[in-house]
Amino acid sequence: MYLCLCKGLTESDVQRVAQACQANPKALTTALGLDDDDCCGRCAGNIDQLAACAASGCLRAAG
Ligand code: FES
């Protein structure tokens, strides 16, 4: 499922990068390219939520 239409990012893209960035919000934003001028920012809340969950390991526990 796509979370970010501007960058074409899926849930698995965000999970992978969030784990690599250890949920550092600035590093995650930069790594996903969400600080580019062409991003609308509408996905930020959902991406933050999924990234926090991925970094805490809750997705591994659920899956
Ligand atoms: S939908 Fe993600 S920046 Fe626009």
PDB file of N, CA and C and ligand atoms in Angstrom:
ATOM      1  N   MET A   1       0.850  -1.183   0.000  1.00  0.00           N
ATOM      2  CA  MET A   1       0.000   0.000   0.000  1.00  0.00           C
ATOM      3  C   MET A   1       0.895   1.246   0.000  1.00  0.00           C
ATOM      4  N   TYR A   2       0.515   2.205  -0.823  1.00  0.00           N
ATOM      5  CA  TYR A   2       1.300   3.441  -0.892  1.00  0.00           C
ATOM      6  C   TYR A   2       0.956   4.363   0.274  1.00  0.00           C
ATOM      7  N   LEU A   3       2.000   4.891   0.898  1.00  0.00           N
ATOM      8  CA  LEU A   3       1.818   5.884   1.965  1.00  0.00           C
ATOM      9  C   LEU A   3       2.065   7.286   1.446  1.00  0.00           C
ATOM     10  N   CYS A   4       2.965   7.402   0.481  1.00  0.00           N
ATOM     11  CA  CYS A   4       3.319   8.719  -0.044  1.00  0.00           C
ATOM     12  C   CYS A   4       3.199   8.685  -1.565  1.00  0.00           C
ATOM     13  N   LEU A   5       2.245   9.435  -2.061  1.00  0.00           N
ATOM     14  CA  LEU A   5       2.034   9.468  -3.504  1.00  0.00           C
ATOM     15  C   LEU A   5       3.044  10.378  -4.190  1.00  0.00           C
ATOM     16  N   CYS A   6       3.518  11.393  -3.507  1.00  0.00           N
ATOM     17  CA  CYS A   6       4.496  12.301  -4.118  1.00  0.00           C
ATOM     18  C   CYS A   6       5.798  11.573  -4.451  1.00  0.00           C
ATOM     19  N   LYS A   7       6.214  10.670  -3.561  1.00  0.00           N
ATOM     20  CA  LYS A   7       7.476   9.950  -3.749  1.00  0.00           C
ATOM     21  C   LYS A   7       7.272   8.486  -4.106  1.00  0.00           C
ATOM     22  N   GLY A   8       6.032   8.033  -4.152  1.00  0.00           N
ATOM     23  CA  GLY A   8       5.765   6.640  -4.483  1.00  0.00           C
ATOM     24  C   GLY A   8       6.294   5.674  -3.444  1.00  0.00           C
ATOM     25  N   LEU A   9       6.162   6.034  -2.183  1.00  0.00           N
ATOM     26  CA  LEU A   9       6.700   5.207  -1.098  1.00  0.00           C
ATOM     27  C   LEU A   9       5.631   4.274  -0.544  1.00  0.00           C
ATOM     28  N   THR A  10       6.006   3.021  -0.401  1.00  0.00           N
ATOM     29  CA  THR A  10       5.090   2.032   0.159  1.00  0.00           C
ATOM     30  C   THR A  10       5.378   1.828   1.653  1.00  0.00           C
ATOM     31  N   GLU A  11       4.505   1.079   2.311  1.00  0.00           N
ATOM     32  CA  GLU A  11       4.724   0.744   3.723  1.00  0.00           C
ATOM     33  C   GLU A  11       6.067   0.053   3.914  1.00  0.00           C
ATOM     34  N   SER A  12       6.394  -0.883   3.030  1.00  0.00           N
ATOM     35  CA  SER A  12       7.648  -1.618   3.205  1.00  0.00           C
ATOM     36  C   SER A  12       8.860  -0.712   2.984  1.00  0.00           C
ATOM     37  N   ASP A  13       8.757   0.272   2.089  1.00  0.00           N
ATOM     38  CA  ASP A  13       9.844   1.245   1.915  1.00  0.00           C
ATOM     39  C   ASP A  13      10.084   1.992   3.229  1.00  0.00           C
ATOM     40  N   VAL A  14       8.996   2.463   3.826  1.00  0.00           N
ATOM     41  CA  VAL A  14       9.108   3.252   5.064  1.00  0.00           C
ATOM     42  C   VAL A  14       9.631   2.389   6.210  1.00  0.00           C
ATOM     43  N   GLN A  15       9.161   1.164   6.309  1.00  0.00           N
ATOM     44  CA  GLN A  15       9.627   0.268   7.373  1.00  0.00           C
ATOM     45  C   GLN A  15      11.124   0.027   7.265  1.00  0.00           C
ATOM     46  N   ARG A  16      11.577  -0.250   6.037  1.00  0.00           N
ATOM     47  CA  ARG A  16      13.004  -0.548   5.812  1.00  0.00           C
ATOM     48  C   ARG A  16      13.869   0.652   6.183  1.00  0.00           C
ATOM     49  N   VAL A  17      13.479   1.835   5.726  1.00  0.00           N
ATOM     50  CA  VAL A  17      14.276   3.034   5.995  1.00  0.00           C
ATOM     51  C   VAL A  17      14.186   3.423   7.475  1.00  0.00           C
ATOM     52  N   ALA A  18      13.025   3.255   8.080  1.00  0.00           N
ATOM     53  CA  ALA A  18      12.861   3.601   9.498  1.00  0.00           C
ATOM     54  C   ALA A  18      13.766   2.744  10.366  1.00  0.00           C
ATOM     55  N   GLN A  19      13.864   1.482  10.054  1.00  0.00           N
ATOM     56  CA  GLN A  19      14.733   0.603  10.835  1.00  0.00           C
ATOM     57  C   GLN A  19      16.191   0.998  10.643  1.00  0.00           C
ATOM     58  N   ALA A  20      16.567   1.384   9.426  1.00  0.00           N
ATOM     59  CA  ALA A  20      17.943   1.800   9.157  1.00  0.00           C
ATOM     60  C   ALA A  20      18.266   3.117   9.856  1.00  0.00           C
ATOM     61  N   CYS A  21      17.286   4.002   9.956  1.00  0.00           N
ATOM     62  CA  CYS A  21      17.495   5.319  10.576  1.00  0.00           C
ATOM     63  C   CYS A  21      17.234   5.297  12.072  1.00  0.00           C
ATOM     64  N   GLN A  22      16.806   4.169  12.598  1.00  0.00           N
ATOM     65  CA  GLN A  22      16.510   4.030  14.027  1.00  0.00           C
ATOM     66  C   GLN A  22      15.531   5.116  14.496  1.00  0.00           C
ATOM     67  N   ALA A  23      14.522   5.379  13.660  1.00  0.00           N
ATOM     68  CA  ALA A  23      13.417   6.295  13.979  1.00  0.00           C
ATOM     69  C   ALA A  23      13.852   7.728  14.228  1.00  0.00           C
ATOM     70  N   ASN A  24      15.057   8.093  13.792  1.00  0.00           N
ATOM     71  CA  ASN A  24      15.463   9.497  13.878  1.00  0.00           C
ATOM     72  C   ASN A  24      14.640  10.271  12.846  1.00  0.00           C
ATOM     73  N   PRO A  25      13.745  11.152  13.294  1.00  0.00           N
ATOM     74  CA  PRO A  25      12.815  11.806  12.357  1.00  0.00           C
ATOM     75  C   PRO A  25      13.508  12.588  11.246  1.00  0.00           C
ATOM     76  N   LYS A  26      14.556  13.316  11.556  1.00  0.00           N
ATOM     77  CA  LYS A  26      15.258  14.109  10.544  1.00  0.00           C
ATOM     78  C   LYS A  26      15.946  13.196   9.520  1.00  0.00           C
ATOM     79  N   ALA A  27      16.604  12.157  10.017  1.00  0.00           N
ATOM     80  CA  ALA A  27      17.278  11.213   9.120  1.00  0.00           C
ATOM     81  C   ALA A  27      16.267  10.496   8.236  1.00  0.00           C
ATOM     82  N   LEU A  28      15.126  10.150   8.806  1.00  0.00           N
ATOM     83  CA  LEU A  28      14.087   9.468   8.040  1.00  0.00           C
ATOM     84  C   LEU A  28      13.539  10.375   6.938  1.00  0.00           C
ATOM     85  N   THR A  29      13.257  11.621   7.293  1.00  0.00           N
ATOM     86  CA  THR A  29      12.733  12.579   6.312  1.00  0.00           C
ATOM     87  C   THR A  29      13.706  12.763   5.160  1.00  0.00           C
ATOM     88  N   THR A  30      14.980  12.895   5.474  1.00  0.00           N
ATOM     89  CA  THR A  30      15.991  13.079   4.441  1.00  0.00           C
ATOM     90  C   THR A  30      16.151  11.816   3.590  1.00  0.00           C
ATOM     91  N   ALA A  31      16.206  10.671   4.248  1.00  0.00           N
ATOM     92  CA  ALA A  31      16.409   9.416   3.525  1.00  0.00           C
ATOM     93  C   ALA A  31      15.255   9.110   2.576  1.00  0.00           C
ATOM     94  N   LEU A  32      14.052   9.488   2.957  1.00  0.00           N
ATOM     95  CA  LEU A  32      12.884   9.234   2.105  1.00  0.00           C
ATOM     96  C   LEU A  32      12.684  10.320   1.062  1.00  0.00           C
ATOM     97  N   GLY A  33      13.434  11.411   1.157  1.00  0.00           N
ATOM     98  CA  GLY A  33      13.307  12.504   0.199  1.00  0.00           C
ATOM     99  C   GLY A  33      12.112  13.387   0.468  1.00  0.00           C
ATOM    100  N   LEU A  34      11.587  13.342   1.694  1.00  0.00           N
ATOM    101  CA  LEU A  34      10.366  14.085   2.017  1.00  0.00           C
ATOM    102  C   LEU A  34      10.625  15.551   2.332  1.00  0.00           C
ATOM    103  N   ASP A  35      11.878  15.965   2.301  1.00  0.00           N
ATOM    104  CA  ASP A  35      12.174  17.383   2.510  1.00  0.00           C
ATOM    105  C   ASP A  35      12.374  18.114   1.176  1.00  0.00           C
ATOM    106  N   ASP A  36      12.063  17.426   0.082  1.00  0.00           N
ATOM    107  CA  ASP A  36      12.143  18.071  -1.237  1.00  0.00           C
ATOM    108  C   ASP A  36      11.000  19.065  -1.411  1.00  0.00           C
ATOM    109  N   ASP A  37      11.209  20.058  -2.264  1.00  0.00           N
ATOM    110  CA  ASP A  37      10.200  21.093  -2.498  1.00  0.00           C
ATOM    111  C   ASP A  37       8.920  20.559  -3.138  1.00  0.00           C
ATOM    112  N   ASP A  38       9.014  19.422  -3.824  1.00  0.00           N
ATOM    113  CA  ASP A  38       7.831  18.898  -4.513  1.00  0.00           C
ATOM    114  C   ASP A  38       6.961  17.997  -3.636  1.00  0.00           C
ATOM    115  N   CYS A  39       7.247  17.938  -2.349  1.00  0.00           N
ATOM    116  CA  CYS A  39       6.452  17.116  -1.438  1.00  0.00           C
ATOM    117  C   CYS A  39       5.377  17.964  -0.770  1.00  0.00           C
ATOM    118  N   CYS A  40       4.167  17.393  -0.679  1.00  0.00           N
ATOM    119  CA  CYS A  40       3.038  18.142  -0.111  1.00  0.00           C
ATOM    120  C   CYS A  40       2.972  18.030   1.403  1.00  0.00           C
ATOM    121  N   GLY A  41       3.533  16.965   1.963  1.00  0.00           N
ATOM    122  CA  GLY A  41       3.540  16.796   3.413  1.00  0.00           C
ATOM    123  C   GLY A  41       2.321  16.102   3.986  1.00  0.00           C
ATOM    124  N   ARG A  42       1.356  15.744   3.156  1.00  0.00           N
ATOM    125  CA  ARG A  42       0.125  15.111   3.659  1.00  0.00           C
ATOM    126  C   ARG A  42       0.369  13.748   4.287  1.00  0.00           C
ATOM    127  N   CYS A  43       1.427  13.081   3.904  1.00  0.00           N
ATOM    128  CA  CYS A  43       1.686  11.739   4.412  1.00  0.00           C
ATOM    129  C   CYS A  43       2.475  11.740   5.717  1.00  0.00           C
ATOM    130  N   ALA A  44       2.925  12.891   6.176  1.00  0.00           N
ATOM    131  CA  ALA A  44       3.853  12.954   7.313  1.00  0.00           C
ATOM    132  C   ALA A  44       3.330  12.239   8.559  1.00  0.00           C
ATOM    133  N   GLY A  45       2.085  12.439   8.907  1.00  0.00           N
ATOM    134  CA  GLY A  45       1.530  11.809  10.110  1.00  0.00           C
ATOM    135  C   GLY A  45       1.542  10.297  10.014  1.00  0.00           C
ATOM    136  N   ASN A  46       1.100   9.769   8.889  1.00  0.00           N
ATOM    137  CA  ASN A  46       1.068   8.312   8.716  1.00  0.00           C
ATOM    138  C   ASN A  46       2.472   7.723   8.681  1.00  0.00           C
ATOM    139  N   ILE A  47       3.391   8.419   8.035  1.00  0.00           N
ATOM    140  CA  ILE A  47       4.768   7.918   7.960  1.00  0.00           C
ATOM    141  C   ILE A  47       5.425   7.956   9.331  1.00  0.00           C
ATOM    142  N   ASP A  48       5.212   9.013  10.089  1.00  0.00           N
ATOM    143  CA  ASP A  48       5.766   9.086  11.444  1.00  0.00           C
ATOM    144  C   ASP A  48       5.244   7.946  12.313  1.00  0.00           C
ATOM    145  N   GLN A  49       3.962   7.684  12.191  1.00  0.00           N
ATOM    146  CA  GLN A  49       3.341   6.627  12.993  1.00  0.00           C
ATOM    147  C   GLN A  49       3.915   5.254  12.626  1.00  0.00           C
ATOM    148  N   LEU A  50       4.015   4.967  11.341  1.00  0.00           N
ATOM    149  CA  LEU A  50       4.539   3.683  10.904  1.00  0.00           C
ATOM    150  C   LEU A  50       6.021   3.560  11.247  1.00  0.00           C
ATOM    151  N   ALA A  51       6.767   4.635  11.100  1.00  0.00           N
ATOM    152  CA  ALA A  51       8.200   4.602  11.406  1.00  0.00           C
ATOM    153  C   ALA A  51       8.428   4.312  12.890  1.00  0.00           C
ATOM    154  N   ALA A  52       7.644   4.941  13.748  1.00  0.00           N
ATOM    155  CA  ALA A  52       7.794   4.703  15.192  1.00  0.00           C
ATOM    156  C   ALA A  52       7.491   3.249  15.512  1.00  0.00           C
ATOM    157  N   CYS A  53       6.479   2.720  14.878  1.00  0.00           N
ATOM    158  CA  CYS A  53       6.100   1.331  15.105  1.00  0.00           C
ATOM    159  C   CYS A  53       7.188   0.385  14.579  1.00  0.00           C
ATOM    160  N   ALA A  54       7.701   0.673  13.396  1.00  0.00           N
ATOM    161  CA  ALA A  54       8.741  -0.181  12.809  1.00  0.00           C
ATOM    162  C   ALA A  54      10.006  -0.169  13.653  1.00  0.00           C
ATOM    163  N   ALA A  55      10.376   1.007  14.129  1.00  0.00           N
ATOM    164  CA  ALA A  55      11.601   1.126  14.924  1.00  0.00           C
ATOM    165  C   ALA A  55      11.471   0.445  16.283  1.00  0.00           C
ATOM    166  N   SER A  56      10.261   0.419  16.822  1.00  0.00           N
ATOM    167  CA  SER A  56      10.066  -0.193  18.138  1.00  0.00           C
ATOM    168  C   SER A  56       9.926  -1.709  18.054  1.00  0.00           C
ATOM    169  N   GLY A  57       9.772  -2.223  16.840  1.00  0.00           N
ATOM    170  CA  GLY A  57       9.677  -3.662  16.666  1.00  0.00           C
ATOM    171  C   GLY A  57       8.255  -4.189  16.741  1.00  0.00           C
ATOM    172  N   CYS A  58       7.284  -3.317  16.859  1.00  0.00           N
ATOM    173  CA  CYS A  58       5.908  -3.805  16.990  1.00  0.00           C
ATOM    174  C   CYS A  58       5.429  -4.511  15.731  1.00  0.00           C
ATOM    175  N   LEU A  59       5.959  -4.143  14.566  1.00  0.00           N
ATOM    176  CA  LEU A  59       5.539  -4.798  13.331  1.00  0.00           C
ATOM    177  C   LEU A  59       6.081  -6.219  13.257  1.00  0.00           C
ATOM    178  N   ARG A  60       7.295  -6.433  13.759  1.00  0.00           N
ATOM    179  CA  ARG A  60       7.856  -7.791  13.775  1.00  0.00           C
ATOM    180  C   ARG A  60       7.061  -8.663  14.721  1.00  0.00           C
ATOM    181  N   ALA A  61       6.646  -8.100  15.855  1.00  0.00           N
ATOM    182  CA  ALA A  61       5.886  -8.868  16.841  1.00  0.00           C
ATOM    183  C   ALA A  61       4.519  -9.262  16.295  1.00  0.00           C
ATOM    184  N   ALA A  62       3.932  -8.352  15.479  1.00  0.00           N
ATOM    185  CA  ALA A  62       2.601  -8.613  14.939  1.00  0.00           C
ATOM    186  C   ALA A  62       2.648  -9.564  13.754  1.00  0.00           C
ATOM    187  N   GLY A  63       3.755  -9.568  13.026  1.00  0.00           N
ATOM    188  CA  GLY A  63       3.775 -10.322  11.798  1.00  0.00           C
ATOM    189  C   GLY A  63       4.486 -11.600  11.893  1.00  0.00           C
TER     190      GLY A  63
HETATM  191  S1  FES B   1       2.034  12.353  -0.176  1.00  0.00           S
HETATM  192 FE1  FES B   1       3.950  12.245   0.773  1.00  0.00          FE
HETATM  193  S2  FES B   1       4.855  14.201   0.467  1.00  0.00           S
HETATM  194 FE2  FES B   1       2.973  14.258  -0.614  1.00  0.00          FE
END
